[in-house]
XYZ file of C-alpha atoms in Angstrom:
539
model
C 67.699 22.370 -21.907
C 68.714 25.752 -23.233
C 68.533 27.652 -19.960
C 71.755 25.992 -18.830
C 73.675 27.686 -21.625
C 72.155 31.138 -21.703
C 70.967 32.031 -18.228
C 73.458 33.534 -15.785
C 73.937 32.125 -12.360
C 71.605 33.870 -9.909
C 72.921 36.083 -7.175
C 72.977 34.898 -3.621
C 69.787 36.789 -2.923
C 67.890 35.413 -5.893
C 69.256 31.897 -5.601
C 67.158 31.334 -2.551
C 63.794 29.869 -3.364
C 60.785 32.060 -2.851
C 59.123 31.449 0.488
C 56.069 30.128 -1.268
C 57.956 27.256 -2.820
C 61.248 26.830 -1.005
C 61.877 23.790 1.156
C 64.716 25.530 2.908
C 64.078 29.152 3.865
C 65.807 28.823 7.224
C 69.528 29.440 7.853
C 72.031 26.829 6.740
C 72.750 24.910 9.926
C 74.016 21.366 9.696
C 72.999 18.917 12.368
C 76.050 17.441 14.049
C 76.108 13.806 12.978
C 79.896 13.469 13.086
C 81.227 9.999 13.885
C 81.592 9.353 17.613
C 84.817 10.172 19.390
C 86.640 7.113 20.561
C 86.367 7.926 24.269
C 82.658 8.748 24.122
C 81.987 5.717 21.990
C 83.760 3.485 24.499
C 81.779 4.906 27.407
C 78.471 4.489 25.601
C 79.345 0.974 24.495
C 80.301 0.048 28.038
C 77.010 1.400 29.384
C 75.002 -0.411 26.703
C 76.981 -3.584 27.376
C 76.183 -3.419 31.084
C 72.447 -3.013 30.403
C 72.506 -5.833 27.849
C 74.328 -8.117 30.284
C 71.736 -7.447 32.974
C 68.859 -8.199 30.594
C 70.630 -11.341 29.349
C 70.992 -12.587 32.910
C 67.281 -12.024 33.511
C 66.417 -13.901 30.315
C 68.757 -16.746 31.243
C 67.255 -16.971 34.714
C 63.811 -17.334 33.138
C 64.904 -20.175 30.881
C 65.305 -18.293 27.588
C 67.194 -20.044 24.821
C 70.716 -19.094 23.817
C 69.496 -17.925 20.407
C 66.919 -15.595 21.968
C 69.504 -14.171 24.348
C 71.972 -13.562 21.511
C 69.381 -11.914 19.255
C 68.096 -9.776 22.126
C 71.628 -8.592 22.854
C 72.261 -7.653 19.233
C 68.908 -5.860 18.995
C 69.517 -3.824 22.150
C 72.978 -2.763 20.997
C 71.619 -1.693 17.594
C 68.751 0.261 19.159
C 71.007 2.093 21.584
C 73.709 2.960 19.061
C 71.133 3.994 16.443
C 69.624 6.440 18.900
C 73.018 7.846 19.872
C 74.392 8.076 16.326
C 71.439 8.673 13.973
C 73.565 9.492 10.919
C 75.332 6.136 10.996
C 72.012 4.415 11.707
C 70.374 5.943 8.624
C 73.228 4.707 6.421
C 72.926 1.267 8.013
C 69.163 1.378 7.402
C 69.746 2.085 3.704
C 72.358 -0.683 3.413
C 70.185 -3.237 5.212
C 67.084 -2.579 3.088
C 67.949 -4.611 -0.070
C 68.763 -7.666 2.016
C 65.722 -7.713 4.304
C 64.175 -10.746 2.606
C 67.379 -12.749 2.627
C 68.027 -12.054 6.312
C 64.385 -12.622 7.304
C 64.105 -16.013 5.584
C 67.626 -17.430 5.771
C 68.639 -16.199 9.223
C 65.376 -15.276 10.918
C 63.399 -18.301 9.658
C 60.516 -15.993 8.635
C 60.028 -14.643 12.167
C 57.973 -11.443 11.993
C 60.548 -9.524 14.073
C 63.128 -9.994 11.321
C 60.735 -8.436 8.820
C 60.668 -5.360 11.059
C 64.377 -5.427 11.879
C 65.210 -2.506 9.573
C 63.063 -0.250 11.753
C 65.486 -1.003 14.574
C 67.834 1.374 12.758
C 65.216 3.874 11.585
C 63.001 4.505 14.632
C 65.796 5.152 17.197
C 67.588 7.327 14.640
C 64.363 9.268 14.065
C 63.887 9.837 17.795
C 67.505 10.915 18.199
C 67.193 13.295 15.258
C 63.960 14.850 16.571
C 65.661 15.548 19.900
C 68.644 17.072 18.097
C 66.480 19.270 15.857
C 64.359 20.405 18.783
C 67.479 21.366 20.726
C 68.854 23.323 17.754
C 65.393 24.843 17.059
C 65.368 23.585 13.465
C 62.120 22.718 11.638
C 60.851 19.155 11.913
C 58.927 19.392 8.629
C 60.657 20.531 5.451
C 59.439 22.159 3.361
C 57.086 24.047 5.711
C 54.353 24.026 3.041
C 53.814 20.343 3.866
C 52.644 21.032 7.417
C 48.973 21.605 6.583
C 48.599 18.664 4.125
C 50.310 16.296 6.553
C 48.243 17.562 9.473
C 45.012 17.004 7.529
C 46.028 13.464 6.549
C 47.148 12.632 10.086
C 43.916 14.010 11.578
C 41.728 11.946 9.236
C 43.828 8.853 9.955
C 43.481 9.360 13.723
C 39.723 9.910 13.506
C 39.429 6.718 11.441
C 41.573 4.819 13.932
C 39.396 5.710 16.914
C 35.982 6.069 15.272
C 36.176 2.980 13.048
C 38.888 0.655 14.357
C 37.972 1.602 17.916
C 34.347 0.597 17.391
C 35.416 -2.634 15.682
C 37.555 -3.434 18.720
C 34.373 -4.071 20.715
C 33.988 -7.301 18.759
C 37.674 -8.250 18.947
C 38.832 -11.808 19.452
C 42.202 -13.300 20.263
C 42.937 -13.748 16.563
C 41.382 -10.466 15.408
C 42.435 -7.183 17.003
C 41.069 -4.348 14.795
C 42.659 -1.567 16.837
C 46.111 -3.133 16.579
C 45.489 -3.603 12.861
C 44.682 0.109 12.722
C 47.861 1.107 14.532
C 49.887 -1.021 12.136
C 47.971 0.485 9.217
C 48.830 3.995 10.468
C 52.479 3.003 10.629
C 52.347 1.724 7.046
C 50.512 4.826 5.806
C 52.617 7.502 7.496
C 55.476 5.786 9.290
C 58.185 6.637 6.762
C 57.091 10.196 6.028
C 59.545 11.584 8.657
C 62.313 9.890 6.686
C 62.242 12.841 4.270
C 63.233 15.166 7.121
C 65.926 12.752 8.285
C 67.460 12.662 4.819
C 67.189 16.421 4.369
C 69.572 16.849 7.302
C 71.603 13.742 6.448
C 72.623 15.099 3.026
C 74.844 17.983 4.083
C 76.627 18.804 0.817
C 77.488 17.540 -2.659
C 80.005 15.075 -1.218
C 77.316 13.406 0.877
C 74.965 13.356 -2.105
C 77.570 11.513 -4.184
C 78.184 9.117 -1.295
C 74.466 8.296 -1.263
C 74.136 7.673 -5.002
C 77.384 5.704 -5.225
C 76.484 3.595 -2.196
C 73.133 2.817 -3.759
C 74.792 1.741 -7.021
C 77.082 -0.602 -5.077
C 74.040 -2.126 -3.355
C 72.371 -2.502 -6.762
C 75.432 -4.284 -8.182
C 75.519 -6.714 -5.250
C 71.776 -7.391 -5.215
C 71.451 -7.811 -8.983
C 74.494 -10.097 -9.130
C 72.923 -12.286 -6.449
C 69.661 -12.205 -8.413
C 71.397 -13.497 -11.554
C 73.093 -16.269 -9.572
C 69.677 -17.202 -8.205
C 68.298 -17.377 -11.760
C 71.148 -19.663 -12.882
C 70.675 -21.969 -9.892
C 66.950 -22.218 -10.588
C 67.080 -22.960 -14.331
C 69.972 -25.433 -13.961
C 68.008 -27.497 -11.452
C 70.228 -26.810 -8.459
C 67.145 -25.489 -6.697
C 63.912 -27.528 -7.031
C 61.033 -26.238 -9.133
C 57.359 -26.276 -8.150
C 56.924 -29.921 -9.122
C 55.464 -31.918 -6.268
C 53.605 -29.009 -4.719
C 49.785 -28.978 -4.432
C 48.048 -27.960 -7.629
C 47.034 -24.538 -6.346
C 50.723 -23.727 -5.692
C 52.182 -24.879 -9.010
C 51.915 -21.446 -10.614
C 52.656 -19.390 -7.541
C 55.764 -18.192 -5.794
C 56.067 -19.693 -2.338
C 58.653 -19.817 0.387
C 58.954 -23.630 0.151
C 61.027 -23.134 -2.996
C 63.289 -20.322 -1.814
C 66.712 -20.475 -3.438
C 70.091 -18.991 -2.442
C 68.770 -15.548 -1.424
C 65.405 -13.924 -0.796
C 62.089 -15.551 -0.048
C 59.098 -16.786 -2.070
C 60.099 -18.205 -5.454
C 58.233 -20.012 -8.191
C 59.500 -22.030 -11.171
C 57.460 -24.426 -13.287
C 59.186 -24.758 -16.686
C 56.489 -26.855 -18.362
C 54.100 -23.880 -18.011
C 56.765 -21.264 -18.795
C 56.376 -19.918 -15.251
C 59.124 -18.241 -13.255
C 58.937 -15.674 -10.470
C 62.180 -14.670 -8.781
C 62.360 -12.694 -5.498
C 66.007 -11.665 -5.818
C 67.200 -10.634 -2.362
C 63.709 -9.554 -1.226
C 60.830 -11.420 0.390
C 58.774 -11.872 -2.776
C 58.886 -11.273 -6.557
C 56.772 -8.112 -6.373
C 59.215 -6.491 -3.977
C 62.090 -7.440 -6.286
C 60.218 -5.920 -9.228
C 59.890 -2.580 -7.512
C 63.500 -2.686 -6.383
C 64.477 -3.047 -10.035
C 62.179 -0.162 -10.968
C 63.676 2.033 -8.232
C 67.205 0.970 -9.129
C 66.659 2.178 -12.684
C 66.505 5.738 -11.359
C 69.518 5.405 -9.042
C 71.683 3.767 -11.708
C 70.651 6.246 -14.385
C 71.313 9.200 -12.067
C 74.845 8.003 -11.371
C 75.517 7.143 -15.028
C 74.274 10.544 -16.132
C 75.194 13.020 -13.382
C 78.171 11.706 -11.407
C 81.300 13.851 -12.040
C 83.693 10.876 -11.939
C 84.060 8.779 -15.095
C 84.590 5.540 -13.173
C 81.345 6.052 -11.276
C 79.426 6.934 -14.437
C 80.720 3.672 -15.888
C 79.697 1.841 -12.707
C 76.236 3.350 -13.038
C 75.997 2.011 -16.587
C 77.005 -1.454 -15.385
C 74.366 -1.238 -12.660
C 71.747 -0.170 -15.192
C 72.678 -3.141 -17.403
C 72.330 -5.576 -14.499
C 68.971 -4.062 -13.583
C 67.709 -4.548 -17.129
C 69.044 -8.099 -17.303
C 67.292 -8.993 -14.049
C 64.088 -7.406 -15.360
C 64.279 -9.763 -18.345
C 64.884 -12.982 -16.398
C 62.874 -12.420 -13.183
C 59.537 -13.284 -14.827
C 57.637 -10.201 -13.675
C 55.851 -8.389 -16.488
C 55.898 -5.070 -14.618
C 59.703 -5.112 -14.463
C 60.006 -6.285 -18.070
C 57.830 -3.423 -19.283
C 58.749 -0.679 -16.822
C 62.568 -0.791 -16.754
C 63.185 -0.232 -20.513
C 60.322 2.268 -20.689
C 61.754 4.244 -17.770
C 65.208 4.321 -19.340
C 63.706 5.799 -22.513
C 61.691 8.302 -20.457
C 64.765 9.410 -18.523
C 66.792 9.699 -21.712
C 64.186 12.058 -23.135
C 63.793 14.033 -19.899
C 67.535 14.552 -19.377
C 68.528 14.953 -23.025
C 70.977 17.777 -23.666
C 73.355 18.479 -26.524
C 76.420 18.357 -24.276
C 75.509 14.857 -23.121
C 74.747 13.241 -26.474
C 77.730 10.875 -26.236
C 76.542 9.552 -22.900
C 73.019 9.126 -24.217
C 74.381 7.278 -27.237
C 76.357 4.938 -24.974
C 73.235 4.129 -22.928
C 71.129 3.441 -26.024
C 73.834 1.291 -27.624
C 74.337 -0.526 -24.318
C 70.610 -1.325 -24.020
C 70.473 -2.656 -27.565
C 73.684 -4.660 -27.109
C 72.407 -6.188 -23.862
C 69.149 -7.313 -25.446
C 70.944 -8.691 -28.511
C 73.519 -10.507 -26.381
C 70.793 -12.094 -24.283
C 68.944 -13.124 -27.444
C 72.083 -14.775 -28.852
C 73.364 -16.445 -25.680
C 69.967 -17.492 -24.302
C 67.300 -17.037 -27.008
C 64.784 -19.095 -25.089
C 64.903 -16.613 -22.198
C 63.773 -13.681 -24.346
C 61.094 -15.687 -26.156
C 59.783 -17.222 -22.929
C 59.613 -13.849 -21.191
C 57.789 -12.278 -24.126
C 55.353 -15.203 -24.363
C 54.738 -15.055 -20.629
C 54.268 -11.296 -20.766
C 51.751 -11.501 -23.602
C 49.919 -14.383 -21.944
C 49.629 -12.598 -18.611
C 48.585 -9.366 -20.281
C 45.823 -11.122 -22.225
C 44.667 -13.079 -19.185
C 44.516 -10.053 -16.885
C 45.008 -6.686 -18.669
C 46.145 -3.915 -16.277
C 43.178 -1.692 -17.126
C 40.701 -4.492 -16.430
C 42.602 -5.352 -13.259
C 42.364 -1.778 -11.966
C 38.667 -1.618 -12.802
C 38.074 -4.855 -10.921
C 40.002 -3.656 -7.868
C 38.208 -0.307 -7.888
C 34.797 -1.980 -8.149
C 35.730 -4.319 -5.304
C 36.686 -1.373 -3.109
C 33.561 0.633 -3.943
C 31.249 -2.303 -3.266
C 32.895 -3.146 0.048
C 33.219 0.458 1.245
C 31.248 1.489 4.371
C 30.905 5.129 5.440
C 32.856 8.252 4.554
C 35.647 7.244 7.001
C 36.195 3.884 5.337
C 36.426 0.391 6.788
C 39.306 1.116 9.132
C 43.049 1.637 8.978
C 44.997 -1.475 8.052
C 41.918 -3.438 7.010
C 43.358 -3.899 3.504
C 47.024 -3.948 4.533
C 48.417 -7.391 3.825
C 51.283 -7.037 6.304
C 48.759 -6.598 9.140
C 47.129 -10.000 8.596
C 48.966 -11.444 11.609
C 47.031 -9.066 13.880
C 43.557 -9.641 12.503
C 41.319 -10.138 9.505
C 42.320 -8.147 6.438
C 41.124 -7.954 2.857
C 43.379 -8.166 -0.195
C 43.027 -5.168 -2.519
C 45.922 -5.031 -4.976
C 45.693 -1.433 -6.159
C 46.866 1.470 -4.034
C 44.148 4.094 -4.297
C 41.268 1.572 -4.153
C 43.003 0.204 -1.056
C 43.178 3.667 0.502
C 39.524 4.266 -0.364
C 38.567 1.001 1.343
C 40.554 1.841 4.492
C 40.135 5.600 5.052
C 37.336 6.590 2.672
C 37.067 9.455 0.179
C 38.256 12.093 2.659
C 41.401 10.117 3.374
C 42.132 9.600 -0.327
C 41.655 13.316 -0.963
C 43.987 14.154 1.927
C 46.660 11.788 0.648
C 46.387 13.232 -2.852
C 46.753 16.690 -1.297
C 50.039 15.579 0.307
C 51.588 13.971 -2.775
C 50.404 16.769 -5.084
C 51.995 19.365 -2.812
C 55.218 17.350 -2.808
C 55.161 16.996 -6.587
C 54.586 20.708 -7.196
C 57.211 21.855 -4.668
C 59.682 19.317 -6.013
C 59.134 20.564 -9.557
C 59.783 24.151 -8.476
C 62.838 23.117 -6.465
C 64.683 21.266 -9.223
C 63.776 23.937 -11.787
C 65.823 26.447 -9.800
C 68.990 24.345 -10.055
C 71.532 26.008 -12.333
C 74.287 23.438 -11.799
C 73.842 20.783 -14.479
C 74.905 17.853 -12.290
C 72.483 18.798 -9.505
C 69.778 19.434 -12.085
C 70.313 15.910 -13.472
C 69.813 14.374 -10.033
C 66.825 16.639 -9.416
C 64.835 15.817 -12.532
C 65.498 12.065 -12.236
C 64.440 11.945 -8.606
C 61.419 14.174 -9.294
C 60.214 11.852 -12.064
C 60.435 8.909 -9.656
C 58.466 10.832 -7.019
C 55.811 11.967 -9.503
C 55.309 8.485 -10.970
C 55.050 6.785 -7.582
C 52.770 9.510 -6.183
C 50.025 8.770 -8.700
C 50.749 5.127 -9.465
C 47.503 3.158 -9.032
C 48.938 -0.272 -9.858
C 49.674 -2.597 -6.947
C 50.682 -0.836 -3.708
C 54.427 -0.026 -3.776
C 54.061 2.805 -1.245
C 52.952 0.214 1.321
C 55.950 -2.079 1.002
C 59.724 -2.241 0.724
C 61.663 -0.832 -0.936
C 59.549 1.933 -2.528
C 57.986 2.894 0.815
C 61.508 3.854 1.890
C 63.039 5.149 -1.348
C 60.082 7.441 -2.062
C 60.388 9.456 1.145
C 64.170 9.173 1.071
C 64.386 10.840 -2.336
C 61.897 13.537 -1.314
C 64.382 14.626 1.334
C 67.217 14.572 -1.226
C 65.233 16.541 -3.820
C 64.372 19.321 -1.397
C 67.996 19.580 -0.248
C 69.457 20.094 -3.744
C 68.683 23.855 -3.929
C 70.304 24.350 -0.533
C 73.436 22.504 -1.691
C 73.654 24.846 -4.667
C 73.145 27.870 -2.415
C 75.855 26.709 -0.016
C 78.328 26.310 -2.867
C 77.514 29.772 -4.230
C 78.148 31.311 -0.828
C 81.519 29.569 -0.503
C 82.829 30.088 -4.035
C 81.584 33.552 -5.034
C 82.340 36.827 -3.222
C 79.227 38.720 -2.239
C 80.262 41.853 -4.091
C 81.011 40.148 -7.411
C 79.080 37.141 -8.597
C 79.971 35.821 -12.032
C 77.737 33.558 -14.096
C 78.841 29.953 -14.311
C 79.303 28.577 -17.815
C 77.916 25.144 -18.644
């Protein structure tokens, strides 16, 4: 990218984004998320402990089990501390995310509360942050250009909730509560959008940005290592395969065959069938974690200033690719290598050719090593990929899902929020539509789809303008990688990653990071360069 070599660094005045595109045209004021002082922390913990003890006594007096009392105590402590210390809660939320499936199935025994446990960090932290921002008179929506698109989407969603789900509630039964389904559907559709604001204020400077990317790489290393151990346990027979299950479950992942970590797993070697969930609840979630991790690992390998962390990013990227090969999901097998190539092209620069060469050589070496050490793995994955592609081509699949949605659609407001949201099936009757925009069309109609496209298109355009104003090469590397992730997910029609973990979190998380990058650059310019004499930085 030649502009890094020839363009001078902008002055303080011109480094600020134009008000029509900037996500940060307000003064630089950092929200105080500093770790709690020991005395205050002790007082708060004592108060929370007293409340928890009182509630525990009430539960005990009403015959509650010891397990319920213990879990209630832990939940109350987490909720209270997350509200009081939102910064720490957001980090805990990010750390907890890759292990939600493992905790839900191996500790929580598939109880629905454990599937929502991560929100015990997020929602109190969000409330605490809103109070803090309101007190400091800082904007709750950044960039401000998102206010109108979000307001339109929220208004259409509310009208659908009351006009469609509300009418359906007249015919509600004990097992089917359309209005509750709608509330849950609203949470799935818009619940994590405020996360972008949380992260915008969470990432205070370059140091915090590096902490985020390095933490994510560590989580990737742990999760992918556990995923490989799971694969070894499955193929060596330590964990049982699908033999003995009913015929309709032989070629499906199911929780009866969970192994070591995560949830639903499937393995039937005679049919060349394997679906691994990794540390998540199901193989599809693991697939999209691997896709997301490609961006995080590549960003660290390419843009981190420390050699040891760039090397760690390369190791993480290798583990991601290896898991994509063995997990049995064709989306991961196709997407991860393709994304690496795309990112190599997008971030290519003459001063980074050695790093690019290392990544390319590493990819080739990894594939060759896998072919030599376990040739059957590569051949089986390719055969499975080709077979699945021929049996259900993605284009035909999308056409089928779109036709299903169009045929079942009723009215310009849709069939009701949550009516095609799989996670809401415990609250009422839902329909399975496995493509995101057909699902949105079914639930909130053409107006809702148009409003959602208005939101993501605004984000994509503003994000493009934001990262294009980054003159620091390292920040620019993070910006373009994160923007590509946001753009691809915004218009991805295949499956519904924006409805589920982890993409539903990472998408809005990285939006907040992307919009903060220009402000980080501006802060550094103000600290390092005198106002009367600004010299261009050489790259």
